[in-house]
C-alpha cells in the first residue's frame, strides 16, 4: 500500500482492502477515480485466496459522490457538451461497468462507513453484502439525483427499495431526502454500528471492522461462503440488470441536453444545495 494515491489497494489475511483516500474532497471522486475504483474492484475479484473485499475510507465522509468540480463534467469542450459519443463514454459506459462489477463481485463485498455516503458512491454501498458504520449519528445516505437533474444511478432504483422498503426508497429518490444513519440501521441496511466504541479516528474504526471481518469467516468453509453469496445474489440479478440499463438511458438523455452539467455548476458555486 502506498501513500499519496487517491485509492489504496492492499491484500492481507485473505481480505482485499480498498481505501478511498481523497479526504480533503470528502472522498468525492472524479470520472477517472471512479474508473480506478472499478479496476481495483475487478482486480480484487481476481485475487486467488481472498474471501472478502472491504471498501473503507478516510477522513469524515465515506464519499461525497461524483466530484462536481470534475472538468470532465462541467468544463467540456463545446463540441462535446451535447454529444452522444462523449456521454456514452463518460456516463453510460462507466456507470454500467461500475454497477455491474459491484453487483457481480464474487467475494463477500463489505463497506465500512466512517461518515455520509452520497450519489454514485451510495449506489455502490447499496450493492455491498455487508455494511458497517462508525456511528449511526455520523452517517447518512443521500441519493440527490432529483436535485442534480439526474435520475437514479448504480441500480438505486432497485437496491433502495430492496434494502429499505418502498416508502423510504421513494422519499430518498423522488425528493432527494437523506436517509439518516438511524433509519439505515433500523431498516437493516447497516449490519452493525460501532457507536459504543467512540473511535478517535477513522483508521481505528477501519482496523476494528477489518479484524471483525476476518474473525467472521475464520474456520468456515470458504467455497460454501462464496457459493451462498452467488445464491443470494441470484435473487436480485434481473432487478439490478434491468434497473441499471433503464437508469443510464434516462440519465444519458439528460446529459445530452446539458441539464446535469448546469446543476453541477450551480452546486459548485453553492447556488443550490442538498436537503440535509
Ligand atoms: N465534489 C467536489 N467537492 C466536494 C464535493 C463533491 N461532490 N462534496 C464536497 N466537496 C468539497 C467542498 O467543495 C468543500 O471544499 P472546500 O473546503 O475546498 O470548499 C469540502 O469538500 C467540504 O465540503 P462542505 O464544506 O460542503 O462540507 P459540509 O460538511 O458542509 O457538507 C456535504 C458535506 C453534505 C457532502 C456537501 O459538501 C455536499 O452536499 N456535497 C455535494 C454532494 C453531491 O452532490 N455529490 C454528487 C452526487 S451525484 C453522483 O454521485 C452521481 C453523478 C454521476 C456522474 C457520472 C459521470 C458522468
mmCIF file of C-alpha atoms and ligand atoms in Angstrom:
data_model
loop_
_atom_site.group_PDB
_atom_site.id
_atom_site.type_symbol
_atom_site.label_atom_id
_atom_site.label_comp_id
_atom_site.label_asym_id
_atom_site.label_seq_id
_atom_site.Cartn_x
_atom_site.Cartn_y
_atom_site.Cartn_z
ATOM 1 C CA UNK A 1 0.000 0.000 0.000
ATOM 2 C CA UNK A 2 1.497 3.367 -0.921
ATOM 3 C CA UNK A 3 0.637 6.812 0.434
ATOM 4 C CA UNK A 4 -0.485 9.713 -1.689
ATOM 5 C CA UNK A 5 -2.662 7.695 -4.029
ATOM 6 C CA UNK A 6 -6.338 8.503 -4.494
ATOM 7 C CA UNK A 7 -7.414 4.927 -3.851
ATOM 8 C CA UNK A 8 -5.267 2.431 -1.948
ATOM 9 C CA UNK A 9 -5.186 -1.328 -2.519
ATOM 10 C CA UNK A 10 -3.890 -3.970 -0.143
ATOM 11 C CA UNK A 11 -4.405 -7.701 0.419
ATOM 12 C CA UNK A 12 -3.977 -9.082 3.931
ATOM 13 C CA UNK A 13 -5.362 -12.041 5.880
ATOM 14 C CA UNK A 14 -7.470 -13.145 2.887
ATOM 15 C CA UNK A 15 -9.194 -9.767 2.586
ATOM 16 C CA UNK A 16 -8.642 -7.166 -0.124
ATOM 17 C CA UNK A 17 -8.847 -3.711 1.411
ATOM 18 C CA UNK A 18 -9.659 -0.818 -0.917
ATOM 19 C CA UNK A 19 -9.388 2.619 0.714
ATOM 20 C CA UNK A 20 -10.829 5.839 -0.705
ATOM 21 C CA UNK A 21 -8.097 8.354 0.000
ATOM 22 C CA UNK A 22 -9.213 11.832 -1.014
ATOM 23 C CA UNK A 23 -10.302 13.106 2.425
ATOM 24 C CA UNK A 24 -9.811 16.817 1.638
ATOM 25 C CA UNK A 25 -12.545 16.493 -1.015
ATOM 26 C CA UNK A 26 -14.682 14.326 1.286
ATOM 27 C CA UNK A 27 -13.739 11.426 -0.985
ATOM 28 C CA UNK A 28 -15.776 12.834 -3.865
ATOM 29 C CA UNK A 29 -14.455 11.022 -6.940
ATOM 30 C CA UNK A 30 -13.945 12.322 -10.450
ATOM 31 C CA UNK A 31 -14.552 10.168 -13.513
ATOM 32 C CA UNK A 32 -11.004 8.796 -13.592
ATOM 33 C CA UNK A 33 -11.136 7.925 -9.907
ATOM 34 C CA UNK A 34 -14.436 6.053 -10.319
ATOM 35 C CA UNK A 35 -12.862 4.142 -13.179
ATOM 36 C CA UNK A 36 -9.837 3.374 -10.992
ATOM 37 C CA UNK A 37 -12.203 2.096 -8.292
ATOM 38 C CA UNK A 38 -13.836 -0.147 -10.885
ATOM 39 C CA UNK A 39 -10.451 -1.535 -11.955
ATOM 40 C CA UNK A 40 -9.421 -2.202 -8.359
ATOM 41 C CA UNK A 41 -12.693 -3.987 -7.583
ATOM 42 C CA UNK A 42 -12.141 -6.072 -10.709
ATOM 43 C CA UNK A 43 -8.601 -6.868 -9.515
ATOM 44 C CA UNK A 44 -9.962 -7.808 -6.070
ATOM 45 C CA UNK A 45 -12.345 -10.191 -7.758
ATOM 46 C CA UNK A 46 -9.388 -11.984 -9.361
ATOM 47 C CA UNK A 47 -7.392 -12.391 -6.118
ATOM 48 C CA UNK A 48 -6.905 -16.118 -5.678
ATOM 49 C CA UNK A 49 -7.078 -16.622 -1.949
ATOM 50 C CA UNK A 50 -9.336 -13.886 -0.638
ATOM 51 C CA UNK A 51 -12.774 -14.356 0.903
ATOM 52 C CA UNK A 52 -13.842 -10.728 1.175
ATOM 53 C CA UNK A 53 -13.312 -7.290 -0.335
ATOM 54 C CA UNK A 54 -13.581 -4.447 2.160
ATOM 55 C CA UNK A 55 -14.158 -0.900 0.931
ATOM 56 C CA UNK A 56 -13.224 1.676 3.529
ATOM 57 C CA UNK A 57 -12.468 5.385 3.513
ATOM 58 C CA UNK A 58 -10.575 8.239 5.150
ATOM 59 C CA UNK A 59 -11.471 11.474 6.945
ATOM 60 C CA UNK A 60 -15.023 12.356 7.975
ATOM 61 C CA UNK A 61 -17.030 11.340 4.907
ATOM 62 C CA UNK A 62 -17.151 7.921 3.241
ATOM 63 C CA UNK A 63 -17.702 9.575 -0.141
ATOM 64 C CA UNK A 64 -19.456 12.745 -1.328
ATOM 65 C CA UNK A 65 -20.227 11.062 -4.667
ATOM 66 C CA UNK A 66 -19.215 12.466 -8.028
ATOM 67 C CA UNK A 67 -16.823 15.399 -7.832
ATOM 68 C CA UNK A 68 -18.886 18.378 -9.001
ATOM 69 C CA UNK A 69 -15.682 20.232 -9.932
ATOM 70 C CA UNK A 70 -14.634 17.437 -12.316
ATOM 71 C CA UNK A 71 -13.637 19.240 -15.517
ATOM 72 C CA UNK A 72 -14.795 16.215 -17.492
ATOM 73 C CA UNK A 73 -18.338 17.004 -16.357
ATOM 74 C CA UNK A 74 -18.525 20.766 -16.220
ATOM 75 C CA UNK A 75 -15.771 22.153 -18.475
ATOM 76 C CA UNK A 76 -16.412 20.038 -21.523
ATOM 77 C CA UNK A 77 -15.382 21.487 -24.886
ATOM 78 C CA UNK A 78 -18.432 22.981 -26.644
ATOM 79 C CA UNK A 79 -18.425 20.439 -29.476
ATOM 80 C CA UNK A 80 -18.643 17.610 -26.947
ATOM 81 C CA UNK A 81 -21.065 19.192 -24.492
ATOM 82 C CA UNK A 82 -24.224 17.753 -26.085
ATOM 83 C CA UNK A 83 -22.501 14.906 -27.898
ATOM 84 C CA UNK A 84 -23.861 11.365 -27.780
ATOM 85 C CA UNK A 85 -20.347 9.910 -28.152
ATOM 86 C CA UNK A 86 -18.961 11.840 -25.193
ATOM 87 C CA UNK A 87 -21.741 10.959 -22.698
ATOM 88 C CA UNK A 88 -21.982 7.349 -23.840
ATOM 89 C CA UNK A 89 -18.308 7.085 -22.885
ATOM 90 C CA UNK A 90 -18.165 9.292 -19.780
ATOM 91 C CA UNK A 91 -21.547 8.424 -18.325
ATOM 92 C CA UNK A 92 -23.280 5.366 -19.766
ATOM 93 C CA UNK A 93 -20.313 3.043 -20.174
ATOM 94 C CA UNK A 94 -18.635 3.936 -16.890
ATOM 95 C CA UNK A 95 -21.791 3.712 -14.789
ATOM 96 C CA UNK A 96 -22.881 0.388 -16.266
ATOM 97 C CA UNK A 97 -19.375 -1.030 -15.888
ATOM 98 C CA UNK A 98 -19.027 0.043 -12.266
ATOM 99 C CA UNK A 99 -22.532 -1.116 -11.308
ATOM 100 C CA UNK A 100 -22.005 -4.467 -12.992
ATOM 101 C CA UNK A 101 -18.643 -5.010 -11.275
ATOM 102 C CA UNK A 102 -20.084 -4.327 -7.834
ATOM 103 C CA UNK A 103 -23.215 -6.375 -8.470
ATOM 104 C CA UNK A 104 -21.331 -9.375 -9.852
ATOM 105 C CA UNK A 105 -18.382 -9.313 -7.446
ATOM 106 C CA UNK A 106 -17.791 -12.891 -6.344
ATOM 107 C CA UNK A 107 -16.177 -12.203 -2.948
ATOM 108 C CA UNK A 108 -18.081 -11.009 0.092
ATOM 109 C CA UNK A 109 -18.320 -7.272 -0.553
ATOM 110 C CA UNK A 110 -18.234 -5.067 2.537
ATOM 111 C CA UNK A 111 -18.422 -1.316 3.145
ATOM 112 C CA UNK A 112 -17.141 0.381 6.305
ATOM 113 C CA UNK A 113 -18.941 3.715 6.596
ATOM 114 C CA UNK A 114 -16.928 6.304 8.503
ATOM 115 C CA UNK A 115 -19.414 9.045 7.571
ATOM 116 C CA UNK A 116 -22.005 10.100 4.969
ATOM 117 C CA UNK A 117 -22.247 8.465 1.573
ATOM 118 C CA UNK A 118 -23.712 10.267 -1.427
ATOM 119 C CA UNK A 119 -24.681 9.754 -5.063
ATOM 120 C CA UNK A 120 -22.972 7.091 -7.147
ATOM 121 C CA UNK A 121 -20.916 6.034 -4.119
ATOM 122 C CA UNK A 122 -24.147 5.472 -2.161
ATOM 123 C CA UNK A 123 -25.337 3.279 -5.014
ATOM 124 C CA UNK A 124 -22.170 1.189 -4.749
ATOM 125 C CA UNK A 125 -22.567 0.795 -0.991
ATOM 126 C CA UNK A 126 -26.154 -0.375 -1.557
ATOM 127 C CA UNK A 127 -24.679 -3.168 -3.720
ATOM 128 C CA UNK A 128 -22.446 -4.412 -0.888
ATOM 129 C CA UNK A 129 -23.323 -7.562 1.042
ATOM 130 C CA UNK A 130 -22.474 -6.153 4.452
ATOM 131 C CA UNK A 131 -22.330 -2.577 5.721
ATOM 132 C CA UNK A 132 -20.747 -1.448 8.987
ATOM 133 C CA UNK A 133 -20.806 2.084 10.345
ATOM 134 C CA UNK A 134 -18.718 4.060 12.785
ATOM 135 C CA UNK A 135 -21.719 5.668 14.488
ATOM 136 C CA UNK A 136 -25.229 5.994 13.065
ATOM 137 C CA UNK A 137 -25.432 9.619 14.207
ATOM 138 C CA UNK A 138 -22.470 10.462 11.931
ATOM 139 C CA UNK A 139 -23.763 8.672 8.847
ATOM 140 C CA UNK A 140 -26.448 9.296 6.241
ATOM 141 C CA UNK A 141 -27.129 8.101 2.727
ATOM 142 C CA UNK A 142 -28.111 10.673 0.129
ATOM 143 C CA UNK A 143 -29.305 9.886 -3.407
ATOM 144 C CA UNK A 144 -29.562 13.509 -4.604
ATOM 145 C CA UNK A 145 -30.334 12.747 -8.234
ATOM 146 C CA UNK A 146 -33.600 14.729 -8.345
ATOM 147 C CA UNK A 147 -31.673 17.801 -7.210
ATOM 148 C CA UNK A 148 -28.991 17.391 -9.881
ATOM 149 C CA UNK A 149 -31.113 16.891 -12.986
ATOM 150 C CA UNK A 150 -30.176 13.224 -12.918
ATOM 151 C CA UNK A 151 -32.128 10.021 -12.327
ATOM 152 C CA UNK A 152 -31.299 7.061 -10.113
ATOM 153 C CA UNK A 153 -27.825 5.656 -10.731
ATOM 154 C CA UNK A 154 -25.955 2.460 -9.896
ATOM 155 C CA UNK A 155 -29.220 0.490 -9.749
ATOM 156 C CA UNK A 156 -30.532 2.509 -6.786
ATOM 157 C CA UNK A 157 -33.989 2.366 -8.386
ATOM 158 C CA UNK A 158 -33.983 -1.277 -7.342
ATOM 159 C CA UNK A 159 -31.484 -1.577 -4.473
ATOM 160 C CA UNK A 160 -33.041 1.127 -2.302
ATOM 161 C CA UNK A 161 -36.495 -0.436 -2.252
ATOM 162 C CA UNK A 162 -34.968 -3.900 -1.777
ATOM 163 C CA UNK A 163 -32.944 -2.778 1.232
ATOM 164 C CA UNK A 164 -35.103 -0.028 2.741
ATOM 165 C CA UNK A 165 -38.669 -0.671 1.563
ATOM 166 C CA UNK A 166 -40.769 1.245 -0.938
ATOM 167 C CA UNK A 167 -41.694 4.250 1.210
ATOM 168 C CA UNK A 168 -38.154 5.181 2.259
ATOM 169 C CA UNK A 169 -36.842 4.496 -1.236
ATOM 170 C CA UNK A 170 -39.473 6.826 -2.692
ATOM 171 C CA UNK A 171 -38.666 9.606 -0.249
ATOM 172 C CA UNK A 172 -34.943 9.178 -0.872
ATOM 173 C CA UNK A 173 -35.119 9.019 -4.656
ATOM 174 C CA UNK A 174 -38.063 11.236 -5.599
ATOM 175 C CA UNK A 175 -37.383 14.061 -3.162
ATOM 176 C CA UNK A 176 -33.605 13.618 -2.729
ATOM 177 C CA UNK A 177 -34.032 13.323 1.027
ATOM 178 C CA UNK A 178 -31.145 11.933 3.074
ATOM 179 C CA UNK A 179 -31.785 8.685 4.917
ATOM 180 C CA UNK A 180 -30.418 9.019 8.427
ATOM 181 C CA UNK A 181 -27.949 6.527 9.858
ATOM 182 C CA UNK A 182 -30.552 5.691 12.461
ATOM 183 C CA UNK A 183 -33.060 4.694 9.752
ATOM 184 C CA UNK A 184 -30.377 2.803 7.792
ATOM 185 C CA UNK A 185 -29.647 0.868 10.950
ATOM 186 C CA UNK A 186 -33.298 0.216 11.880
ATOM 187 C CA UNK A 187 -34.183 -0.858 8.354
ATOM 188 C CA UNK A 188 -31.342 -3.331 8.187
ATOM 189 C CA UNK A 189 -29.024 -1.776 5.603
ATOM 190 C CA UNK A 190 -26.398 -1.388 8.318
ATOM 191 C CA UNK A 191 -25.281 -4.680 9.855
ATOM 192 C CA UNK A 192 -23.633 -3.124 12.850
ATOM 193 C CA UNK A 193 -22.948 0.297 14.294
ATOM 194 C CA UNK A 194 -19.755 0.760 16.313
ATOM 195 C CA UNK A 195 -21.094 3.857 18.114
ATOM 196 C CA UNK A 196 -20.273 2.370 21.537
ATOM 197 C CA UNK A 197 -16.580 2.236 20.666
ATOM 198 C CA UNK A 198 -16.302 6.043 20.318
ATOM 199 C CA UNK A 199 -13.364 5.715 17.931
ATOM 200 C CA UNK A 200 -10.930 8.634 17.904
ATOM 201 C CA UNK A 201 -10.101 8.169 14.220
ATOM 202 C CA UNK A 202 -11.396 6.632 11.015
ATOM 203 C CA UNK A 203 -8.251 4.469 10.954
ATOM 204 C CA UNK A 204 -9.137 2.946 14.360
ATOM 205 C CA UNK A 205 -12.667 2.191 13.117
ATOM 206 C CA UNK A 206 -11.325 0.669 9.890
ATOM 207 C CA UNK A 207 -8.964 -1.585 11.831
ATOM 208 C CA UNK A 208 -11.745 -2.850 14.091
ATOM 209 C CA UNK A 209 -14.017 -3.611 11.123
ATOM 210 C CA UNK A 210 -11.158 -5.422 9.392
ATOM 211 C CA UNK A 211 -10.466 -7.566 12.478
ATOM 212 C CA UNK A 212 -14.169 -8.387 12.846
ATOM 213 C CA UNK A 213 -14.471 -9.345 9.189
ATOM 214 C CA UNK A 214 -11.508 -11.730 9.440
ATOM 215 C CA UNK A 215 -12.956 -13.217 12.639
ATOM 216 C CA UNK A 216 -16.364 -13.773 10.973
ATOM 217 C CA UNK A 217 -15.132 -16.104 8.262
ATOM 218 C CA UNK A 218 -12.447 -17.914 10.266
ATOM 219 C CA UNK A 219 -12.994 -21.695 10.367
ATOM 220 C CA UNK A 220 -15.883 -21.543 7.882
ATOM 221 C CA UNK A 221 -15.683 -23.465 4.612
ATOM 222 C CA UNK A 222 -14.778 -20.769 2.062
ATOM 223 C CA UNK A 223 -16.345 -22.368 -1.055
ATOM 224 C CA UNK A 224 -19.671 -22.514 0.790
ATOM 225 C CA UNK A 225 -19.457 -18.837 1.750
ATOM 226 C CA UNK A 226 -18.854 -17.851 -1.855
ATOM 227 C CA UNK A 227 -21.484 -20.237 -3.234
ATOM 228 C CA UNK A 228 -24.037 -18.839 -0.787
ATOM 229 C CA UNK A 229 -23.183 -15.357 -1.930
ATOM 230 C CA UNK A 230 -23.951 -16.392 -5.521
ATOM 231 C CA UNK A 231 -27.250 -17.977 -4.488
ATOM 232 C CA UNK A 232 -28.340 -14.909 -2.569
ATOM 233 C CA UNK A 233 -27.259 -12.579 -5.352
ATOM 234 C CA UNK A 234 -29.184 -14.551 -7.992
ATOM 235 C CA UNK A 235 -32.424 -13.236 -6.459
ATOM 236 C CA UNK A 236 -31.585 -9.708 -7.476
ATOM 237 C CA UNK A 237 -29.898 -10.334 -10.860
ATOM 238 C CA UNK A 238 -32.880 -9.423 -13.014
ATOM 239 C CA UNK A 239 -33.772 -6.393 -10.905
ATOM 240 C CA UNK A 240 -30.273 -4.919 -10.861
ATOM 241 C CA UNK A 241 -29.504 -5.525 -14.514
ATOM 242 C CA UNK A 242 -32.758 -4.099 -15.810
ATOM 243 C CA UNK A 243 -32.659 -1.127 -13.403
ATOM 244 C CA UNK A 244 -29.098 -0.300 -14.426
ATOM 245 C CA UNK A 245 -29.836 -0.251 -18.152
ATOM 246 C CA UNK A 246 -33.078 1.765 -17.745
ATOM 247 C CA UNK A 247 -31.322 4.273 -15.497
ATOM 248 C CA UNK A 248 -28.387 5.007 -17.798
ATOM 249 C CA UNK A 249 -30.605 5.651 -20.798
ATOM 250 C CA UNK A 250 -32.787 8.116 -18.883
ATOM 251 C CA UNK A 251 -29.678 9.734 -17.380
ATOM 252 C CA UNK A 252 -27.954 9.895 -20.764
ATOM 253 C CA UNK A 253 -30.943 11.753 -22.246
ATOM 254 C CA UNK A 254 -30.425 14.431 -19.595
ATOM 255 C CA UNK A 255 -26.644 14.718 -20.148
ATOM 256 C CA UNK A 256 -27.036 15.323 -23.895
ATOM 257 C CA UNK A 257 -29.461 18.135 -23.048
ATOM 258 C CA UNK A 258 -26.881 19.685 -20.686
ATOM 259 C CA UNK A 259 -29.143 19.501 -17.623
ATOM 260 C CA UNK A 260 -26.893 17.813 -15.007
ATOM 261 C CA UNK A 261 -23.891 19.861 -16.143
ATOM 262 C CA UNK A 262 -25.764 23.066 -15.257
ATOM 263 C CA UNK A 263 -26.924 21.702 -11.895
ATOM 264 C CA UNK A 264 -23.383 20.516 -11.039
ATOM 265 C CA UNK A 265 -22.024 24.012 -11.757
ATOM 266 C CA UNK A 266 -24.733 25.531 -9.553
ATOM 267 C CA UNK A 267 -23.768 23.093 -6.806
ATOM 268 C CA UNK A 268 -20.065 24.008 -7.148
ATOM 269 C CA UNK A 269 -20.959 27.725 -6.933
ATOM 270 C CA UNK A 270 -23.217 26.998 -3.926
ATOM 271 C CA UNK A 271 -26.285 28.347 -5.801
ATOM 272 C CA UNK A 272 -28.118 25.153 -4.902
ATOM 273 C CA UNK A 273 -27.570 22.724 -2.042
ATOM 274 C CA UNK A 274 -28.925 19.443 -0.757
ATOM 275 C CA UNK A 275 -31.517 18.937 1.972
ATOM 276 C CA UNK A 276 -29.596 17.612 4.937
HETATM 277 N N1 LIG B 1 -17.346 17.303 -5.320
HETATM 278 C C1 LIG B 1 -16.291 18.124 -5.104
HETATM 279 N N2 LIG B 1 -16.012 18.678 -3.921
HETATM 280 C C2 LIG B 1 -16.836 18.398 -2.900
HETATM 281 C C3 LIG B 1 -17.954 17.558 -3.044
HETATM 282 C C4 LIG B 1 -18.196 16.995 -4.320
HETATM 283 N N3 LIG B 1 -19.205 16.147 -4.552
HETATM 284 N N4 LIG B 1 -18.598 17.484 -1.868
HETATM 285 C C5 LIG B 1 -17.895 18.245 -1.019
HETATM 286 N N5 LIG B 1 -16.834 18.797 -1.643
HETATM 287 C C6 LIG B 1 -15.839 19.694 -1.084
HETATM 288 C C7 LIG B 1 -16.437 21.087 -0.849
HETATM 289 O O1 LIG B 1 -16.385 21.854 -2.041
HETATM 290 C C8 LIG B 1 -15.532 21.622 0.231
HETATM 291 O O2 LIG B 1 -14.318 22.006 -0.355
HETATM 292 P P1 LIG B 1 -13.574 23.366 0.125
HETATM 293 O O3 LIG B 1 -13.226 23.102 1.577
HETATM 294 O O4 LIG B 1 -12.397 23.446 -0.780
HETATM 295 O O5 LIG B 1 -14.573 24.461 -0.041
HETATM 296 C C9 LIG B 1 -15.221 20.384 1.072
HETATM 297 O O6 LIG B 1 -15.474 19.264 0.216
HETATM 298 C C10 LIG B 1 -16.105 20.289 2.295
HETATM 299 O O7 LIG B 1 -17.463 20.371 1.889
HETATM 300 P P2 LIG B 1 -18.547 21.218 2.699
HETATM 301 O O8 LIG B 1 -17.947 22.464 3.253
HETATM 302 O O9 LIG B 1 -19.750 21.370 1.817
HETATM 303 O O10 LIG B 1 -18.849 20.213 3.927
HETATM 304 P P3 LIG B 1 -20.219 20.014 4.693
HETATM 305 O O11 LIG B 1 -19.932 19.090 5.816
HETATM 306 O O12 LIG B 1 -20.881 21.317 4.986
HETATM 307 O O13 LIG B 1 -21.185 19.244 3.639
HETATM 308 C C11 LIG B 1 -21.714 17.544 2.000
HETATM 309 C C12 LIG B 1 -20.809 17.983 3.195
HETATM 310 C C13 LIG B 1 -23.115 17.297 2.510
HETATM 311 C C14 LIG B 1 -21.129 16.267 1.462
HETATM 312 C C15 LIG B 1 -21.748 18.660 0.944
HETATM 313 O O14 LIG B 1 -20.419 19.032 0.647
HETATM 314 C C16 LIG B 1 -22.434 18.257 -0.339
HETATM 315 O O15 LIG B 1 -23.656 18.306 -0.425
HETATM 316 N N6 LIG B 1 -21.658 17.888 -1.396
HETATM 317 C C17 LIG B 1 -22.215 17.587 -2.709
HETATM 318 C C18 LIG B 1 -22.514 16.129 -2.848
HETATM 319 C C19 LIG B 1 -23.001 15.801 -4.263
HETATM 320 O O16 LIG B 1 -23.932 16.404 -4.784
HETATM 321 N N7 LIG B 1 -22.358 14.830 -4.914
HETATM 322 C C20 LIG B 1 -22.719 14.399 -6.237
HETATM 323 C C21 LIG B 1 -23.739 13.277 -6.143
HETATM 324 S S1 LIG B 1 -24.401 12.751 -7.681
HETATM 325 C C22 LIG B 1 -23.469 11.421 -8.125
HETATM 326 O O17 LIG B 1 -22.609 10.948 -7.415
HETATM 327 C C23 LIG B 1 -23.765 10.829 -9.470
HETATM 328 C C24 LIG B 1 -23.160 11.658 -10.523
HETATM 329 C C25 LIG B 1 -22.924 10.873 -11.770
HETATM 330 C C26 LIG B 1 -21.791 11.377 -12.657
HETATM 331 C C27 LIG B 1 -21.435 10.385 -13.678
HETATM 332 C C28 LIG B 1 -20.289 10.812 -14.550
HETATM 333 C C29 LIG B 1 -20.646 11.383 -15.917
#
